[in-house]
Amino acid sequence: MPLTPDGSTQLSSTRVRFALLALALGGFGIGATEFVAMGLLPNLASDLLPGLYASAPDAANAQAGWLISAYALGVVVGAPTIAAAAARWPRKQLLLGLLTAFTLGTIASALLPTFETVLAARFVAGLPHGAYFGIASLVAAHLMGPGKRARGIAIVLGGLTISNVIGVPTITWIGQMSGWRVAYLVVAAIFALTFVAVAVFVPFQAGNPKATMRAELRAFGKLQVWITLSIGAIGFGGLFAVYTYVAPLVIEITGLAAAAVPLILVVVGLGMTAGNFAGGALADWSVRRTMYIAFGVLILALITLGLSAQFLAGLLVGMFLVGAAASALSPTIQARLMDVAHESQSLAAALNHSSLNVGNALGAALGGVAIAAGLGYLAPVWIGVGLSALGVLLTVVTFSIDRSRRHRGHHVPYGTQLIPVVRQR
């Protein structure tokens, strides 16, 4: 049976499974609070920007996309700040505090009356996102044991991807039927349930007593950390350039009714779930190869979508593969960050979600600019191709630096360890 995080007693396999499920439930709630806005974008625009929506629906949809960008920017700010400041805190107690913040922030999003106040609430609701995933991933990796780090990360992220299969489409439907505010209250209830599950099932796990904010922040002095963050921020933007505007894409380009949007979200969620678990398993095999494979599939999927989204089959295949390839990158990039950050593990685990949400904000913003400029709802797809291609270029750079250091006899991250490489004479 697995050991507890402090190694003093043993946990039953059943307790470990329930603990992992509790952590994944938090990911489920985060997936809902992050992605429900995408399926309800026209509803948000018409309710919060009624005058603009009546005269220029495209411009209103583009402006409503800033609600998604605001949440993403909250993640970017909150992830490194909270993770670095709280690295010494007991991890279970930190998770409970973050879940409380999620619950209150999501309730505020549902109840505040104007576009500006909801925009502010979405920023606040995003603050605990990265820290939750970072700390939960560390707890899950510890529970899984040696050699299964990326699979532990994938379990936590699996809650987010499964949310895109079940939670996001269902809550989107609820929002279409009962209003987007009701949809966010349902999300808040999921966070409250997660709080109870974590309190009951997740064992105590101490923080790092030697950690300090200064020590954690040393990760920002490492070139490879910045390159890996850029891979997530730019390369992952390809997904969000498309996903942010999936509702108008489905309605205006493919010509389907609004009722079809939740079904398309199910397809995307299935792709995300398959890609996440495949990426976790493959990253434990080879982080480098998995990143190249995932980016290659993502670019091909975006091109397929751009050329065939007017057909139902093209939309389904393209959206499934975009979701799968992008989600395979998530645990892979997180594993890479934990390798190159060395001792700053809490910060590294959280920074992945900062970088991915820079991609969220970047993709949403660039897509909105293109749509507002009159380039149409397919323009974000081609923006996504360009962003993903830049992600490939950065991937080449980071692993080229590894090879260069290996030839000079430096320590190079590989898998979960730092392997000393001796220069051959």
XYZ file of C-alpha atoms in Angstrom:
425
model
C 0.000 0.000 0.000
C 1.179 3.556 -0.704
C 2.810 5.633 1.990
C 1.345 8.840 3.266
C 3.140 11.962 2.117
C 5.231 12.105 5.300
C 6.096 8.418 5.011
C 4.985 7.648 8.560
C 1.920 5.499 7.936
C 0.262 3.737 5.057
C -2.786 4.776 3.085
C -5.122 2.213 1.623
C -5.445 2.165 -2.145
C -9.119 3.115 -1.701
C -8.173 6.209 0.297
C -5.652 7.202 -2.369
C -8.279 6.822 -5.115
C -10.793 8.967 -3.241
C -8.135 11.591 -2.534
C -7.236 11.744 -6.227
C -10.923 11.967 -7.164
C -11.381 14.850 -4.709
C -8.467 16.707 -6.291
C -9.837 15.988 -9.772
C -13.261 17.317 -8.720
C -11.585 20.668 -8.136
C -10.283 20.481 -11.700
C -13.841 19.716 -12.815
C -15.084 22.909 -11.176
C -12.218 24.941 -12.628
C -12.990 23.616 -16.102
C -16.585 24.695 -15.665
C -15.819 28.201 -14.380
C -13.213 28.763 -17.091
C -14.972 27.333 -20.143
C -18.710 27.856 -19.561
C -18.324 31.476 -20.674
C -17.223 30.271 -24.111
C -20.451 28.394 -24.792
C -22.537 31.227 -23.304
C -20.639 34.096 -24.944
C -23.663 35.394 -26.944
C -25.821 35.180 -23.788
C -23.263 37.152 -21.778
C -22.938 39.717 -24.565
C -26.677 40.250 -24.979
C -27.304 40.560 -21.223
C -24.309 42.637 -20.152
C -23.923 44.704 -23.358
C -27.511 44.984 -24.602
C -27.137 48.231 -26.546
C -24.037 47.137 -28.415
C -25.444 43.652 -29.037
C -28.600 45.110 -30.596
C -26.622 47.249 -33.051
C -23.456 45.173 -33.635
C -23.580 41.553 -32.374
C -20.085 40.733 -33.651
C -18.567 43.658 -31.761
C -20.507 42.701 -28.618
C -19.300 39.093 -28.822
C -15.733 40.306 -29.294
C -16.001 42.612 -26.252
C -17.575 39.840 -24.163
C -14.488 37.761 -24.945
C -12.655 40.039 -22.497
C -14.511 38.233 -19.686
C -12.520 35.149 -20.659
C -9.306 37.142 -20.920
C -9.923 38.697 -17.476
C -10.188 35.263 -15.857
C -7.027 34.170 -17.629
C -5.143 37.255 -16.460
C -6.263 36.474 -12.913
C -4.633 33.076 -13.276
C -1.436 34.664 -14.563
C -1.217 37.015 -11.585
C -2.401 34.607 -8.899
C -0.450 31.469 -9.771
C 3.117 32.658 -9.079
C 2.108 35.017 -6.276
C 0.156 32.491 -4.220
C 2.440 29.537 -4.972
C 5.603 31.388 -3.994
C 4.111 33.014 -0.894
C 2.470 29.826 0.399
C 5.081 27.158 -0.460
C 5.683 26.498 3.263
C 1.987 26.094 4.125
C 0.476 22.635 4.662
C -0.850 21.691 1.251
C -4.289 20.450 2.288
C -5.061 23.646 4.193
C -3.860 25.714 1.248
C -6.144 23.794 -1.105
C -9.128 24.422 1.184
C -8.380 28.137 1.224
C -8.160 28.245 -2.552
C -11.475 26.401 -2.906
C -13.111 28.944 -0.605
C -11.828 31.730 -2.853
C -13.152 29.932 -5.950
C -16.600 29.564 -4.409
C -16.886 33.213 -3.382
C -15.436 34.542 -6.644
C -17.832 32.493 -8.756
C -20.836 33.601 -6.678
C -19.758 37.206 -7.211
C -19.519 36.584 -10.971
C -23.117 35.360 -10.937
C -24.580 38.193 -8.867
C -22.831 41.408 -9.904
C -24.953 43.590 -12.203
C -22.767 45.224 -14.870
C -20.200 44.193 -17.459
C -17.441 46.073 -15.627
C -18.151 44.490 -12.244
C -18.481 41.006 -13.715
C -15.190 41.604 -15.544
C -13.538 42.400 -12.195
C -15.140 39.340 -10.561
C -13.828 37.069 -13.312
C -10.312 38.403 -12.690
C -10.632 37.701 -8.956
C -12.102 34.234 -9.601
C -9.038 33.377 -11.693
C -6.502 34.193 -8.972
C -6.553 30.753 -7.200
C -6.632 28.711 -10.437
C -2.928 28.145 -11.042
C -2.048 27.681 -7.378
C -4.784 25.057 -6.998
C -3.602 23.022 -9.974
C 0.027 23.424 -8.961
C -0.436 22.294 -5.350
C -2.969 19.596 -6.252
C -0.558 18.227 -8.873
C 2.240 18.011 -6.307
C -0.046 16.174 -3.869
C -1.261 13.796 -6.606
C 2.271 13.085 -7.847
C 3.336 12.253 -4.292
C 0.363 9.940 -3.821
C 1.049 8.167 -7.130
C 4.674 7.435 -6.236
C 7.960 7.345 -8.189
C 7.885 7.113 -11.976
C 4.236 8.204 -12.225
C 4.594 11.953 -11.812
C 3.031 13.015 -15.115
C 0.186 10.530 -14.666
C -0.553 12.067 -11.255
C -0.632 15.500 -12.873
C -2.918 14.115 -15.615
C -5.405 12.808 -13.024
C -5.834 16.284 -11.554
C -6.043 17.848 -15.014
C -8.410 15.044 -15.982
C -11.066 16.702 -13.862
C -10.800 19.746 -16.111
C -10.973 17.748 -19.334
C -13.871 15.573 -18.127
C -15.619 18.797 -17.189
C -15.496 19.666 -20.873
C -17.308 16.408 -21.672
C -19.986 16.556 -18.974
C -19.878 19.728 -16.922
C -19.391 22.483 -19.499
C -22.023 21.236 -21.992
C -24.547 20.549 -19.213
C -23.998 23.875 -17.479
C -24.021 25.642 -20.859
C -27.437 24.091 -21.515
C -28.610 25.211 -18.065
C -27.365 28.703 -18.858
C -29.197 28.753 -22.190
C -32.425 27.618 -20.505
C -32.265 29.506 -17.195
C -29.736 32.285 -17.728
C -25.974 32.506 -17.475
C -26.158 33.672 -13.848
C -27.801 30.404 -12.820
C -25.027 28.551 -14.646
C -22.365 30.261 -12.509
C -24.265 29.481 -9.305
C -24.145 25.795 -10.303
C -20.373 26.128 -10.731
C -20.100 27.680 -7.252
C -21.956 24.662 -5.834
C -19.368 22.356 -7.449
C -16.570 24.228 -5.678
C -18.391 23.976 -2.355
C -18.741 20.203 -2.857
C -15.046 19.955 -3.691
C -14.188 21.733 -0.446
C -16.012 19.005 1.480
C -14.387 16.196 -0.547
C -10.858 17.556 -0.053
C -11.485 18.090 3.662
C -12.628 14.482 4.075
C -10.359 12.464 1.781
C -7.079 14.275 1.090
C -4.436 13.402 3.727
C -2.314 15.990 5.455
C 0.793 16.880 3.497
C 3.282 19.362 4.845
C 4.614 22.181 2.753
C 8.314 22.668 2.244
C 9.593 24.051 5.591
C 12.758 25.344 3.915
C 10.907 27.171 1.176
C 10.897 30.945 1.071
C 9.398 33.301 -1.442
C 12.911 34.364 -2.440
C 13.999 30.762 -3.020
C 10.876 29.933 -5.029
C 11.285 33.049 -7.151
C 14.774 31.946 -8.188
C 13.005 29.953 -10.897
C 12.518 33.249 -12.742
C 16.290 33.551 -13.074
C 16.482 30.434 -15.258
C 16.379 30.913 -19.029
C 14.843 27.482 -19.588
C 11.928 28.339 -17.281
C 11.125 31.415 -19.366
C 11.364 29.492 -22.637
C 9.077 26.743 -21.333
C 6.587 29.325 -20.055
C 6.629 30.909 -23.504
C 5.887 27.546 -25.108
C 2.712 27.298 -23.061
C 1.763 30.955 -23.416
C 2.186 31.146 -27.182
C 1.695 27.562 -28.337
C -1.401 26.954 -26.217
C -2.957 30.129 -27.549
C -3.871 28.137 -30.648
C -6.546 26.269 -28.682
C -8.055 29.361 -27.094
C -8.124 31.417 -30.257
C -10.634 28.825 -31.483
C -12.355 27.725 -28.276
C -13.244 31.244 -27.121
C -15.400 31.794 -30.191
C -16.730 28.263 -30.622
C -20.376 29.344 -30.239
C -20.394 31.859 -33.116
C -18.198 29.493 -35.163
C -20.789 26.728 -34.828
C -23.733 29.033 -35.526
C -22.341 31.351 -38.211
C -19.837 29.155 -40.097
C -21.235 25.627 -39.816
C -24.814 26.911 -39.787
C -26.053 24.904 -36.811
C -28.598 26.037 -34.245
C -27.512 27.385 -30.860
C -28.770 24.146 -29.304
C -25.902 22.326 -31.064
C -23.225 24.285 -29.177
C -23.305 22.069 -26.039
C -22.947 18.986 -28.253
C -19.873 20.440 -29.943
C -18.482 21.202 -26.494
C -18.917 17.509 -25.640
C -16.796 16.628 -28.684
C -14.094 19.072 -27.624
C -14.236 17.695 -24.078
C -13.847 14.116 -25.287
C -10.784 15.175 -27.246
C -9.369 17.001 -24.215
C -9.903 13.993 -21.952
C -8.278 11.553 -24.363
C -5.386 13.921 -25.034
C -4.763 14.699 -21.367
C -4.375 11.095 -20.263
C -2.400 10.187 -23.384
C -0.129 13.167 -22.777
C 0.418 12.155 -19.147
C 1.440 8.631 -20.095
C 3.604 9.743 -23.014
C 5.342 12.448 -20.967
C 6.490 9.810 -18.475
C 8.070 8.123 -21.529
C 9.586 11.252 -23.140
C 8.723 14.891 -22.515
C 10.576 16.055 -25.625
C 8.982 13.635 -28.078
C 5.517 14.191 -26.625
C 5.774 17.954 -27.102
C 6.739 17.564 -30.750
C 3.984 15.027 -31.428
C 1.294 17.122 -29.706
C 2.236 20.329 -31.512
C 2.301 18.534 -34.849
C -1.188 17.140 -34.338
C -2.457 20.529 -33.089
C -1.277 22.368 -36.193
C -2.753 19.750 -38.532
C -6.042 19.829 -36.598
C -6.294 23.623 -36.825
C -5.608 23.553 -40.555
C -8.261 20.858 -40.990
C -10.749 22.963 -39.041
C -9.936 26.111 -40.995
C -10.492 24.362 -44.337
C -13.599 22.362 -43.449
C -15.489 24.014 -40.566
C -18.408 24.783 -42.867
C -19.116 21.043 -42.936
C -20.360 19.199 -39.853
C -17.812 16.388 -40.269
C -14.945 18.869 -40.577
C -16.121 20.734 -37.489
C -16.387 17.541 -35.414
C -13.035 16.082 -36.463
C -11.218 19.394 -36.223
C -12.562 20.325 -32.784
C -11.914 16.848 -31.348
C -8.298 16.844 -32.527
C -7.667 20.443 -31.442
C -8.882 19.568 -27.941
C -6.869 16.328 -27.833
C -3.570 17.770 -29.028
C -3.734 20.882 -26.859
C -4.601 18.895 -23.738
C -1.743 16.465 -24.348
C 0.564 19.467 -24.084
C -0.667 20.501 -20.634
C 0.831 17.742 -18.409
C 3.866 17.628 -20.704
C 4.672 21.313 -20.298
C 4.076 21.032 -16.556
C 6.542 18.144 -16.287
C 9.077 20.137 -18.304
C 8.672 23.155 -16.027
C 9.201 21.037 -12.920
C 12.396 19.687 -14.486
C 13.916 23.015 -15.442
C 12.857 24.871 -12.247
C 14.869 22.445 -10.060
C 14.171 23.221 -6.389
C 11.308 25.704 -7.032
C 8.741 22.927 -7.408
C 5.663 24.660 -5.956
C 6.164 27.682 -8.169
C 6.957 25.563 -11.226
C 3.817 23.470 -10.820
C 1.686 26.613 -10.644
C 3.490 28.560 -13.363
C 2.302 26.083 -15.992
C -1.218 27.407 -15.519
C -0.034 30.991 -15.690
C 1.558 30.279 -19.047
C -1.442 28.376 -20.395
C -3.747 31.190 -19.355
C -1.524 33.754 -21.008
C -2.306 31.589 -24.028
C -5.985 31.795 -23.091
C -5.885 35.590 -22.867
C -3.682 35.941 -25.965
C -5.787 33.635 -28.119
C -9.060 35.223 -26.996
C -7.740 38.755 -27.482
C -6.204 38.168 -30.923
C -9.290 36.293 -32.070
C -11.499 39.136 -30.847
C -9.403 41.727 -32.670
C -9.678 39.716 -35.903
C -13.438 39.320 -35.569
C -13.976 42.978 -34.664
C -11.919 43.899 -37.761
C -14.441 42.049 -39.913
C -12.236 39.067 -40.806
C -14.903 36.569 -39.795
C -15.181 33.706 -37.333
C -12.624 31.530 -39.150
C -9.875 34.098 -38.621
C -9.133 32.886 -35.053
C -8.420 29.409 -36.442
C -5.601 30.731 -38.638
C -4.302 32.837 -35.768
C -4.173 29.564 -33.836
C -2.043 27.959 -36.548
C 0.474 30.784 -36.301
C 0.628 30.662 -32.501
C 1.125 26.895 -32.501
C 3.903 27.169 -35.081
C 5.684 29.622 -32.783
C 5.258 27.066 -29.995
C 7.094 24.483 -32.105
C 9.927 26.933 -32.735
C 10.313 27.565 -28.997
C 10.282 23.821 -28.342
C 13.182 23.410 -30.759
C 15.044 26.181 -28.918
C 14.610 24.728 -25.414
C 15.782 21.241 -26.332
C 18.637 22.625 -28.447
C 19.890 24.359 -25.302
C 19.731 20.999 -23.500
C 21.846 19.388 -26.202
C 24.352 22.229 -26.086
C 24.709 21.917 -22.312
C 24.985 18.156 -22.557
C 27.933 18.523 -24.914
C 29.572 20.865 -22.391
C 29.070 18.333 -19.580
C 26.390 20.250 -17.672
C 23.454 18.740 -15.759
C 20.482 18.423 -18.091
C 16.897 17.734 -16.985
C 15.602 14.414 -18.178
C 12.378 12.862 -16.929
C 12.105 13.409 -13.204
C 15.797 13.670 -12.404
C 18.847 15.719 -13.208
C 21.308 13.464 -14.977
C 25.010 14.414 -14.822
C 26.484 14.073 -18.265
C 30.251 13.565 -18.564
C 31.967 15.106 -21.549
C 33.416 12.467 -23.820
C 37.066 12.946 -24.675
